Amino acid sequence: MPAFFLEITIALVLASFLGALASFFKQPLVFGYILAGLIIGPVFSTFSRQEIFASFAQVGIALLLFLVGLELKFRELAGFSKKIPLITFIQVLLTFLSVFAVAKYLNLSQTNAVLLALVTVFSSTALVVKLLSDKRDLDSLYGQVTVGILILQDLIAIAVLIVLSQLGNFTPTFIISSIILKGLTLIILVILLKEFLLASIFDKLAKNLEILFLGALAYAFMMAALANFLDFSPSAGAFLAGLSLANTREEYQIASRIRPLRDFFLVIFFVFLGTQISLSNLKVIFNQALVISLAIILVKLISVTLSMLYLGFRKRTALFTGLSLAQISEFSLVLILVLASFQLVEKETVSLVTLVSLITFAVSSYLVIFDRKIINYLSPLLSLFERRNPNEKIQKEEGELKDHVVLIGCGRLGSTLISLFKKKKVPLLVVDFNPYIVERVSNQGINTLFGDITDPDIVEAASLSKAKLIVSTVFDKEDNLEILEILKKRGDRIAKIVTAPTEKEALELYERGANYVIIPRILGGERIVELLLRSWKKDVNLERLKKSHFKELKERIGNN
């Protein structure tokens, strides 16, 4: 046992170092974890207790799927575009057929080619959500479409996992009937628990957060054990356990406490996955991985982009969605290990999928980071496929604009400025990429544009040449720099106020032509200090200020 502590110490130290290195190069942490496994496994052969690490990896997968189920909101799915299932179907089908064809061309066996194609049709929810969150694009239209597709893919992946977990135990004649019978038993039990027991039990457990945490873990592992007893994957049981606790009062507390535990075991899972890479015939496998990765990236990018253009989305939304989905999923890695445990695929195929994950994670990360440069390059080509009258409207027509203020972004600061401009009766045009915000602001009788101000169509629709002032409340430096560059090229003599999170970025924006840079943190601090000093000197009546502020907050909530 002492040797195990040494091995796990080496694994965690190396994973921490390589994870930090991956983060520095704007790569997902998974990249570093898998490389750590490759180094301590096949390269230096320091992993002697594989069965323990394999068990830890299984726990990581179970906790991952427990939280996927816990955080799944079917009511959010209902709010997504009805076109998302069709886009998902087209992408999954074309990816499957393309990867199968490429795998056969590379002389993989029929079984390995089919299963390889099956596990690579999915895209990475964890990676994409992290990238879009960093760019503050989750609330954009393309962000919402992307997340909708990912959720549907995750549900398909769970279904595939349930089916695959039966393949090792039954002959084909009895597979379907066995899955239906045992699956229904498990699902009915979960429904009964959710309807009659779970809410009251977890309400009582919630009186002590430690007990709530232990109770949630116990329930997840109990359902995982039951699923395993019924010859399903334990992860499928954990997913159903999480799904049955979704929308309970305790879901956020449970998720926040289990998430760090899940992250630890997932690190072990990805390190363990790295140890499964076979160094024998590595050159051939790596070359195969490059070809398959190229096929996956191109097919996912093209299929999503063109299908969205055909369905009436604008080229910017379509391309950004396609770029976001151009990789395989963490579920791909889970599924290939399940298949390997049933000896349905060769070890070389596990190595192949792992290398494909590394390549597609790396490439797609940079595709998302540089999406605005890519759209500028591909815009003329995409215009050939874009509908003349896209269903994705960019403007709410409210008459001709002149001597107006263009407000970009309608978050907290933007909402405050809208209230100010309305009181002063200043002509205003709000530009935002969140369709819900655009609809809400438009319902207040304010001119709105839906889209990105760096989109040439939006620039023209905003009548910048007739505007007096442009105010950007977005924090993204690249967006603000691009806005300043667009105005400079157009030669529009318009006052430019932009926003920055730090003093360093503010100086750069000043150097690039901004007339004034808002730093909310500094302005907020100055306002607080001013208020405290005035209160201390009795220059302000706090009670009157409180009533005024209370009224303003109520109005804001009403508008939202």
Short mmCIF file of C-alpha atoms in Angstrom, two decimals, residues 44-483:
data_model
loop_
_atom_site.label_atom_id
_atom_site.label_comp_id
_atom_site.label_asym_id
_atom_site.label_seq_id
_atom_site.Cartn_x
_atom_site.Cartn_y
_atom_site.Cartn_z
CA PHE A 44 8.47 5.21 -17.49
CA SER A 45 6.25 2.28 -16.40
CA THR A 46 5.85 3.60 -12.83
CA PHE A 47 2.18 2.59 -12.64
CA SER A 48 2.10 -0.83 -10.94
CA ARG A 49 -1.34 -0.71 -9.28
CA GLN A 50 -3.53 -0.17 -12.32
CA GLU A 51 -6.56 -1.87 -10.77
CA ILE A 52 -6.78 0.74 -8.00
CA PHE A 53 -6.46 3.62 -10.45
CA ALA A 54 -9.03 1.94 -12.70
CA SER A 55 -11.47 1.83 -9.76
CA PHE A 56 -10.81 5.52 -9.03
CA ALA A 57 -11.44 6.27 -12.70
CA GLN A 58 -14.82 4.49 -12.51
CA VAL A 59 -15.76 6.61 -9.49
CA GLY A 60 -14.82 9.73 -11.45
CA ILE A 61 -17.05 8.72 -14.37
CA ALA A 62 -19.95 7.95 -12.01
CA LEU A 63 -19.65 11.34 -10.26
CA LEU A 64 -19.36 13.10 -13.61
CA LEU A 65 -22.62 11.58 -14.83
CA PHE A 66 -24.31 12.13 -11.45
CA LEU A 67 -23.67 15.86 -11.81
CA VAL A 68 -24.68 15.83 -15.49
CA GLY A 69 -28.04 14.43 -14.42
CA LEU A 70 -28.32 16.79 -11.45
CA GLU A 71 -27.66 19.89 -13.57
CA LEU A 72 -29.82 18.85 -16.53
CA LYS A 73 -32.81 21.18 -16.93
CA PHE A 74 -35.48 19.87 -19.29
CA ARG A 75 -37.34 23.18 -19.03
CA GLU A 76 -34.28 24.90 -20.52
CA LEU A 77 -34.31 22.41 -23.40
CA ALA A 78 -37.89 23.40 -24.12
CA GLY A 79 -36.77 27.02 -24.53
CA PHE A 80 -34.18 26.20 -27.20
CA SER A 81 -34.84 26.56 -30.91
CA LYS A 82 -36.90 23.72 -32.39
CA LYS A 83 -34.23 23.54 -35.11
CA ILE A 84 -31.59 22.23 -32.67
CA PRO A 85 -32.65 18.53 -32.85
CA LEU A 86 -32.39 18.63 -36.66
CA ILE A 87 -28.94 20.28 -36.56
CA THR A 88 -27.82 17.68 -34.00
CA PHE A 89 -29.15 14.78 -36.10
CA ILE A 90 -27.41 16.02 -39.26
CA GLN A 91 -24.09 16.53 -37.45
CA VAL A 92 -24.19 13.15 -35.67
CA LEU A 93 -25.16 11.24 -38.82
CA LEU A 94 -22.58 12.88 -41.11
CA THR A 95 -19.82 12.55 -38.50
CA PHE A 96 -20.60 8.85 -38.00
CA LEU A 97 -20.58 8.11 -41.75
CA SER A 98 -17.42 10.14 -42.39
CA VAL A 99 -15.38 8.67 -39.51
CA PHE A 100 -16.51 5.15 -40.45
CA ALA A 101 -15.40 5.71 -44.06
CA VAL A 102 -12.03 7.12 -42.97
CA ALA A 103 -11.52 4.28 -40.45
CA LYS A 104 -12.19 1.69 -43.16
CA TYR A 105 -9.77 3.52 -45.48
CA LEU A 106 -7.16 3.24 -42.70
CA ASN A 107 -7.73 -0.55 -42.61
CA LEU A 108 -9.49 -0.75 -39.25
CA SER A 109 -11.73 -3.78 -38.81
CA GLN A 110 -15.47 -3.44 -39.41
CA THR A 111 -16.28 -3.59 -35.67
CA ASN A 112 -13.56 -1.14 -34.66
CA ALA A 113 -14.55 1.27 -37.44
CA VAL A 114 -18.24 1.26 -36.41
CA LEU A 115 -17.51 1.72 -32.71
CA LEU A 116 -14.85 4.36 -33.37
CA ALA A 117 -17.35 6.31 -35.48
CA LEU A 118 -20.00 5.91 -32.77
CA VAL A 119 -17.92 7.30 -29.89
CA THR A 120 -16.53 10.27 -31.84
CA VAL A 121 -19.84 11.85 -32.94
CA PHE A 122 -20.13 13.75 -29.63
CA SER A 123 -18.53 17.10 -28.73
CA SER A 124 -17.12 18.18 -25.38
CA THR A 125 -19.61 19.96 -23.12
CA ALA A 126 -17.00 20.72 -20.45
CA LEU A 127 -14.47 22.22 -22.88
CA VAL A 128 -16.96 24.22 -24.94
CA VAL A 129 -18.85 25.67 -21.96
CA LYS A 130 -15.52 26.71 -20.39
CA LEU A 131 -14.34 28.41 -23.61
CA LEU A 132 -17.64 30.22 -24.18
CA SER A 133 -17.82 31.23 -20.53
CA ASP A 134 -14.31 32.72 -20.71
CA LYS A 135 -15.42 34.72 -23.76
CA ARG A 136 -18.72 35.71 -22.07
CA ASP A 137 -20.55 34.24 -25.07
CA LEU A 138 -22.77 31.70 -23.29
CA ASP A 139 -25.77 34.04 -23.50
CA SER A 140 -25.28 34.80 -27.19
CA LEU A 141 -27.51 33.11 -29.76
CA TYR A 142 -24.70 30.88 -31.00
CA GLY A 143 -23.82 30.06 -27.38
CA GLN A 144 -27.38 28.99 -26.66
CA VAL A 145 -27.60 26.90 -29.84
CA THR A 146 -24.24 25.28 -29.04
CA VAL A 147 -25.29 24.39 -25.49
CA GLY A 148 -28.61 23.02 -26.78
CA ILE A 149 -26.78 20.73 -29.23
CA LEU A 150 -24.37 19.61 -26.50
CA ILE A 151 -27.21 18.73 -24.12
CA LEU A 152 -28.90 16.62 -26.79
CA GLN A 153 -25.58 14.93 -27.57
CA ASP A 154 -25.07 14.16 -23.87
CA LEU A 155 -28.50 12.53 -23.70
CA ILE A 156 -27.65 10.42 -26.78
CA ALA A 157 -24.30 9.49 -25.20
CA ILE A 158 -26.05 8.34 -22.01
CA ALA A 159 -28.42 6.17 -24.08
CA VAL A 160 -25.46 4.70 -25.99
CA LEU A 161 -23.67 4.01 -22.70
CA ILE A 162 -26.71 2.13 -21.36
CA VAL A 163 -26.93 0.01 -24.52
CA LEU A 164 -23.20 -0.68 -24.67
CA SER A 165 -23.15 -1.83 -21.06
CA GLN A 166 -25.41 -4.72 -22.12
CA LEU A 167 -23.37 -5.88 -25.10
CA GLY A 168 -20.87 -7.86 -23.07
CA ASN A 169 -23.47 -9.99 -21.32
CA PHE A 170 -26.08 -11.12 -23.86
CA THR A 171 -26.33 -12.63 -27.29
CA PRO A 172 -27.86 -10.31 -29.89
CA THR A 173 -31.23 -12.15 -29.79
CA PHE A 174 -31.88 -11.11 -26.19
CA ILE A 175 -30.19 -7.71 -26.07
CA ILE A 176 -33.22 -5.55 -26.88
CA SER A 177 -35.71 -7.34 -24.63
CA SER A 178 -33.20 -7.42 -21.76
CA ILE A 179 -32.42 -3.72 -22.08
CA ILE A 180 -36.11 -2.78 -22.16
CA LEU A 181 -37.07 -4.96 -19.18
CA LYS A 182 -34.19 -4.06 -16.90
CA GLY A 183 -34.10 -0.46 -18.08
CA LEU A 184 -37.78 0.01 -17.32
CA THR A 185 -37.30 -1.54 -13.88
CA LEU A 186 -34.53 0.92 -13.08
CA ILE A 187 -36.36 3.94 -14.47
CA ILE A 188 -39.66 3.11 -12.72
CA LEU A 189 -37.81 2.71 -9.41
CA VAL A 190 -36.14 6.11 -9.85
CA ILE A 191 -39.49 7.76 -10.72
CA LEU A 192 -41.16 6.26 -7.65
CA LEU A 193 -38.29 7.41 -5.40
CA LYS A 194 -38.45 10.92 -6.88
CA GLU A 195 -42.23 11.21 -6.52
CA PHE A 196 -42.69 9.77 -3.03
CA LEU A 197 -39.44 9.74 -1.03
CA LEU A 198 -36.49 11.82 -2.18
CA ALA A 199 -37.87 15.32 -1.56
CA SER A 200 -38.84 14.62 2.06
CA ILE A 201 -35.65 12.65 2.81
CA PHE A 202 -33.32 15.30 1.42
CA ASP A 203 -35.27 18.13 3.08
CA LYS A 204 -34.49 16.46 6.41
CA LEU A 205 -30.85 15.78 5.47
CA ALA A 206 -30.41 19.44 4.45
CA LYS A 207 -30.54 20.52 8.11
CA ASN A 208 -26.88 19.49 8.25
CA LEU A 209 -24.86 20.16 5.08
CA GLU A 210 -22.31 17.43 5.84
CA ILE A 211 -25.09 14.86 6.17
CA LEU A 212 -26.67 16.21 2.96
CA PHE A 213 -23.37 15.66 1.15
CA LEU A 214 -22.99 12.13 2.50
CA GLY A 215 -26.63 11.31 1.76
CA ALA A 216 -26.30 12.46 -1.86
CA LEU A 217 -23.12 10.40 -2.29
CA ALA A 218 -24.76 7.36 -0.72
CA TYR A 219 -27.76 7.67 -3.04
CA ALA A 220 -25.53 8.09 -6.13
CA PHE A 221 -23.45 5.01 -5.26
CA MET A 222 -26.54 3.00 -4.33
CA MET A 223 -28.08 3.64 -7.76
CA ALA A 224 -24.72 2.94 -9.43
CA ALA A 225 -24.53 -0.41 -7.59
CA LEU A 226 -28.11 -1.26 -8.54
CA ALA A 227 -27.42 -0.46 -12.20
CA ASN A 228 -24.34 -2.65 -12.07
CA PHE A 229 -26.41 -5.48 -10.53
CA LEU A 230 -28.82 -5.18 -13.49
CA ASP A 231 -25.82 -5.43 -15.84
CA PHE A 232 -25.88 -1.76 -16.81
CA SER A 233 -22.91 0.56 -16.44
CA PRO A 234 -22.69 1.94 -12.88
CA SER A 235 -22.39 5.39 -14.46
CA ALA A 236 -25.88 5.03 -15.95
CA GLY A 237 -27.29 4.47 -12.45
CA ALA A 238 -25.40 7.50 -11.15
CA PHE A 239 -26.84 9.60 -13.98
CA LEU A 240 -30.40 8.54 -13.11
CA ALA A 241 -29.71 9.33 -9.45
CA GLY A 242 -28.62 12.85 -10.39
CA LEU A 243 -31.59 13.28 -12.71
CA SER A 244 -34.00 12.32 -9.93
CA LEU A 245 -32.52 15.01 -7.66
CA ALA A 246 -32.63 17.74 -10.33
CA ASN A 247 -34.97 20.64 -9.54
CA THR A 248 -35.02 19.81 -5.80
CA ARG A 249 -34.37 22.59 -3.30
CA GLU A 250 -31.02 21.02 -2.40
CA GLU A 251 -29.63 20.54 -5.91
CA TYR A 252 -27.24 23.53 -5.80
CA GLN A 253 -25.85 22.62 -2.38
CA ILE A 254 -25.33 19.02 -3.48
CA ALA A 255 -23.67 20.04 -6.74
CA SER A 256 -21.33 22.56 -5.11
CA ARG A 257 -20.12 20.02 -2.54
CA ILE A 258 -19.72 17.06 -4.90
CA ARG A 259 -18.04 19.01 -7.70
CA PRO A 260 -14.56 19.15 -6.05
CA LEU A 261 -14.72 15.41 -5.29
CA ARG A 262 -15.71 14.73 -8.91
CA ASP A 263 -12.83 16.87 -10.16
CA PHE A 264 -10.31 14.88 -8.11
CA PHE A 265 -11.50 11.51 -9.36
CA LEU A 266 -11.73 12.82 -12.94
CA VAL A 267 -8.07 13.82 -12.78
CA ILE A 268 -7.31 10.20 -11.89
CA PHE A 269 -9.57 9.05 -14.74
CA PHE A 270 -7.72 11.11 -17.35
CA VAL A 271 -4.33 10.13 -15.95
CA PHE A 272 -5.42 6.49 -16.08
CA LEU A 273 -6.57 7.01 -19.66
CA GLY A 274 -3.10 8.30 -20.53
CA THR A 275 -1.58 5.11 -19.15
CA GLN A 276 -3.66 3.11 -21.63
CA ILE A 277 -1.94 4.64 -24.66
CA SER A 278 0.06 1.94 -26.38
CA LEU A 279 3.58 2.92 -27.42
CA SER A 280 3.89 -0.09 -29.68
CA ASN A 281 3.12 0.99 -33.24
CA LEU A 282 2.69 4.56 -31.92
CA LYS A 283 3.82 6.21 -35.19
CA VAL A 284 1.10 4.41 -37.18
CA ILE A 285 -1.58 5.16 -34.54
CA PHE A 286 -0.55 8.83 -34.38
CA ASN A 287 -0.77 9.19 -38.16
CA GLN A 288 -4.22 7.57 -38.08
CA ALA A 289 -5.25 9.94 -35.28
CA LEU A 290 -4.18 12.96 -37.37
CA VAL A 291 -6.28 11.85 -40.35
CA ILE A 292 -9.34 11.01 -38.22
CA SER A 293 -9.01 14.26 -36.25
CA LEU A 294 -8.91 16.27 -39.48
CA ALA A 295 -12.04 14.46 -40.71
CA ILE A 296 -13.88 15.07 -37.41
CA ILE A 297 -12.99 18.78 -37.27
CA LEU A 298 -13.94 19.44 -40.90
CA VAL A 299 -17.14 17.37 -40.93
CA LYS A 300 -18.48 18.79 -37.66
CA LEU A 301 -17.58 22.33 -38.68
CA ILE A 302 -19.04 22.06 -42.19
CA SER A 303 -22.15 20.03 -41.29
CA VAL A 304 -23.19 22.34 -38.44
CA THR A 305 -22.40 25.56 -40.32
CA LEU A 306 -24.14 24.62 -43.57
CA SER A 307 -27.19 23.09 -41.88
CA MET A 308 -27.64 26.25 -39.79
CA LEU A 309 -27.26 28.48 -42.86
CA TYR A 310 -29.87 26.38 -44.66
CA LEU A 311 -32.23 26.70 -41.67
CA GLY A 312 -32.00 30.49 -41.79
CA PHE A 313 -29.31 31.39 -39.26
CA ARG A 314 -26.86 34.15 -40.13
CA LYS A 315 -23.35 33.20 -41.21
CA ARG A 316 -21.73 34.51 -38.04
CA THR A 317 -23.98 32.47 -35.73
CA ALA A 318 -23.63 29.37 -37.93
CA LEU A 319 -19.83 29.46 -38.20
CA PHE A 320 -19.25 30.22 -34.51
CA THR A 321 -21.45 27.25 -33.56
CA GLY A 322 -19.59 24.97 -35.98
CA LEU A 323 -16.20 26.08 -34.66
CA SER A 324 -17.32 25.48 -31.07
CA LEU A 325 -18.30 21.84 -31.76
CA ALA A 326 -15.21 20.77 -33.72
CA GLN A 327 -13.84 18.21 -31.23
CA ILE A 328 -14.76 14.91 -29.61
CA SER A 329 -16.20 14.60 -26.12
CA GLU A 330 -15.11 13.43 -22.69
CA PHE A 331 -17.98 10.96 -23.21
CA SER A 332 -16.00 9.57 -26.16
CA LEU A 333 -13.26 8.63 -23.72
CA VAL A 334 -15.74 7.11 -21.26
CA LEU A 335 -17.43 5.06 -23.99
CA ILE A 336 -14.21 3.72 -25.48
CA LEU A 337 -13.07 2.49 -22.05
CA VAL A 338 -16.44 0.75 -21.55
CA LEU A 339 -16.02 -0.94 -24.93
CA ALA A 340 -12.46 -1.95 -24.05
CA SER A 341 -13.64 -3.48 -20.76
CA PHE A 342 -15.92 -5.77 -22.78
CA GLN A 343 -13.04 -6.48 -25.19
CA LEU A 344 -15.13 -5.13 -28.06
CA VAL A 345 -12.30 -2.89 -29.28
CA GLU A 346 -8.55 -3.38 -29.38
CA LYS A 347 -6.19 -1.52 -27.08
CA GLU A 348 -4.84 0.34 -30.12
CA THR A 349 -8.33 1.80 -30.67
CA VAL A 350 -8.31 3.17 -27.10
CA SER A 351 -4.96 4.80 -27.86
CA LEU A 352 -6.35 6.12 -31.14
CA VAL A 353 -9.41 7.77 -29.51
CA THR A 354 -7.23 9.23 -26.75
CA LEU A 355 -4.85 10.79 -29.28
CA VAL A 356 -7.80 12.08 -31.31
CA SER A 357 -9.14 13.75 -28.15
CA LEU A 358 -5.79 15.48 -27.56
CA ILE A 359 -5.55 16.70 -31.15
CA THR A 360 -9.17 17.88 -31.47
CA PHE A 361 -9.16 19.52 -28.01
CA ALA A 362 -6.02 21.47 -28.95
CA VAL A 363 -7.17 22.55 -32.42
CA SER A 364 -10.76 23.42 -31.46
CA SER A 365 -9.60 25.55 -28.52
CA TYR A 366 -7.72 27.82 -30.91
CA LEU A 367 -10.60 27.78 -33.42
CA VAL A 368 -12.89 29.21 -30.72
CA ILE A 369 -10.29 31.71 -29.50
CA PHE A 370 -9.68 33.07 -33.02
CA ASP A 371 -13.27 32.73 -34.30
CA ARG A 372 -13.56 36.44 -35.16
CA LYS A 373 -10.46 36.33 -37.36
CA ILE A 374 -11.79 33.18 -39.05
CA ILE A 375 -15.19 34.75 -39.79
CA ASN A 376 -13.49 37.75 -41.38
CA TYR A 377 -11.52 35.40 -43.64
CA LEU A 378 -14.43 33.09 -44.56
CA SER A 379 -17.20 35.70 -44.73
CA PRO A 380 -17.24 36.05 -48.55
CA LEU A 381 -17.46 32.26 -48.97
CA LEU A 382 -20.21 31.85 -46.36
CA SER A 383 -22.22 34.65 -47.98
CA LEU A 384 -22.76 32.30 -50.94
CA PHE A 385 -24.67 29.89 -48.67
CA GLU A 386 -26.46 32.42 -46.46
CA ARG A 387 -30.13 33.01 -47.17
CA ARG A 388 -31.02 36.40 -48.60
CA ASN A 389 -33.58 36.91 -45.85
CA PRO A 390 -32.32 34.95 -42.81
CA ASN A 391 -34.87 33.93 -40.18
CA GLU A 392 -32.44 35.28 -37.58
CA LYS A 393 -33.51 38.91 -37.56
CA ILE A 394 -30.98 41.53 -36.57
CA GLN A 395 -33.13 44.62 -36.18
CA LYS A 396 -36.35 45.84 -34.64
CA GLU A 397 -37.43 48.62 -36.96
CA GLU A 398 -38.35 51.79 -35.07
CA GLY A 399 -37.74 54.46 -37.72
CA GLU A 400 -34.61 56.29 -38.91
CA LEU A 401 -31.90 56.96 -36.34
CA LYS A 402 -30.00 60.25 -36.11
CA ASP A 403 -27.89 61.94 -33.41
CA HIS A 404 -28.37 58.86 -31.28
CA VAL A 405 -26.32 56.93 -28.71
CA VAL A 406 -25.27 53.39 -29.61
CA LEU A 407 -25.11 51.28 -26.43
CA ILE A 408 -23.31 47.95 -26.83
CA GLY A 409 -24.15 45.36 -24.19
CA CYS A 410 -27.04 45.46 -21.75
CA GLY A 411 -25.70 43.90 -18.55
CA ARG A 412 -25.78 45.63 -15.17
CA LEU A 413 -23.93 48.73 -16.35
CA GLY A 414 -25.86 48.81 -19.61
CA SER A 415 -29.21 48.63 -17.78
CA THR A 416 -28.19 51.57 -15.59
CA LEU A 417 -27.26 53.64 -18.64
CA ILE A 418 -30.55 52.79 -20.36
CA SER A 419 -32.48 54.15 -17.36
CA LEU A 420 -30.39 57.33 -17.46
CA PHE A 421 -30.81 57.87 -21.21
CA LYS A 422 -34.58 57.24 -20.99
CA LYS A 423 -34.96 59.86 -18.25
CA LYS A 424 -32.98 62.38 -20.33
CA LYS A 425 -34.96 61.39 -23.48
CA VAL A 426 -31.76 60.70 -25.42
CA PRO A 427 -32.26 58.81 -28.74
CA LEU A 428 -30.87 55.35 -28.05
CA LEU A 429 -29.99 52.17 -29.94
CA VAL A 430 -29.07 49.06 -27.90
CA VAL A 431 -26.95 46.31 -29.48
CA ASP A 432 -26.72 42.93 -27.74
CA PHE A 433 -26.15 39.31 -28.81
CA ASN A 434 -28.54 37.86 -26.23
CA PRO A 435 -31.95 37.47 -27.95
CA TYR A 436 -33.82 37.53 -24.63
CA ILE A 437 -32.23 40.82 -23.60
CA VAL A 438 -32.96 42.32 -27.02
CA GLU A 439 -36.63 41.31 -26.74
CA ARG A 440 -36.92 42.68 -23.18
CA VAL A 441 -35.35 46.04 -24.09
CA SER A 442 -37.38 46.30 -27.29
CA ASN A 443 -40.58 45.80 -25.27
CA GLN A 444 -39.66 48.97 -23.39
CA GLY A 445 -39.97 50.91 -26.65
CA ILE A 446 -36.21 51.22 -27.20
CA ASN A 447 -34.52 50.75 -30.59
CA THR A 448 -32.58 47.47 -30.59
CA LEU A 449 -30.25 45.45 -32.77
CA PHE A 450 -29.64 41.76 -32.20
CA GLY A 451 -26.09 40.66 -33.00
CA ASP A 452 -22.41 41.53 -32.66
CA ILE A 453 -21.36 45.12 -33.35
CA THR A 454 -18.25 43.81 -35.13
CA ASP A 455 -20.52 42.17 -37.74
CA PRO A 456 -20.50 44.43 -40.87
CA ASP A 457 -24.30 44.05 -41.24
CA ILE A 458 -24.81 45.28 -37.67
CA VAL A 459 -22.39 48.18 -38.22
CA GLU A 460 -24.47 49.36 -41.18
CA ALA A 461 -27.80 48.85 -39.41
CA ALA A 462 -26.59 50.88 -36.39
CA SER A 463 -26.20 54.04 -38.54
CA LEU A 464 -22.87 54.84 -36.91
CA SER A 465 -22.19 57.70 -39.31
CA LYS A 466 -25.24 59.52 -37.87
CA ALA A 467 -24.58 58.67 -34.20
CA LYS A 468 -23.18 61.11 -31.64
CA LEU A 469 -21.82 58.63 -29.11
CA ILE A 470 -20.97 54.94 -28.88
CA VAL A 471 -20.77 53.30 -25.44
CA SER A 472 -19.49 49.75 -25.06
CA THR A 473 -20.19 48.10 -21.70
CA VAL A 474 -18.66 44.74 -22.71
CA PHE A 475 -15.48 43.68 -20.90
CA ASP A 476 -13.90 41.74 -23.75
CA LYS A 477 -10.74 43.60 -24.79
CA GLU A 478 -10.63 42.09 -28.28
CA ASP A 479 -14.23 43.15 -28.95
CA ASN A 480 -13.52 46.72 -27.83
CA LEU A 481 -10.30 46.89 -29.86
CA GLU A 482 -12.19 45.66 -32.93
CA ILE A 483 -14.91 48.29 -32.38
#
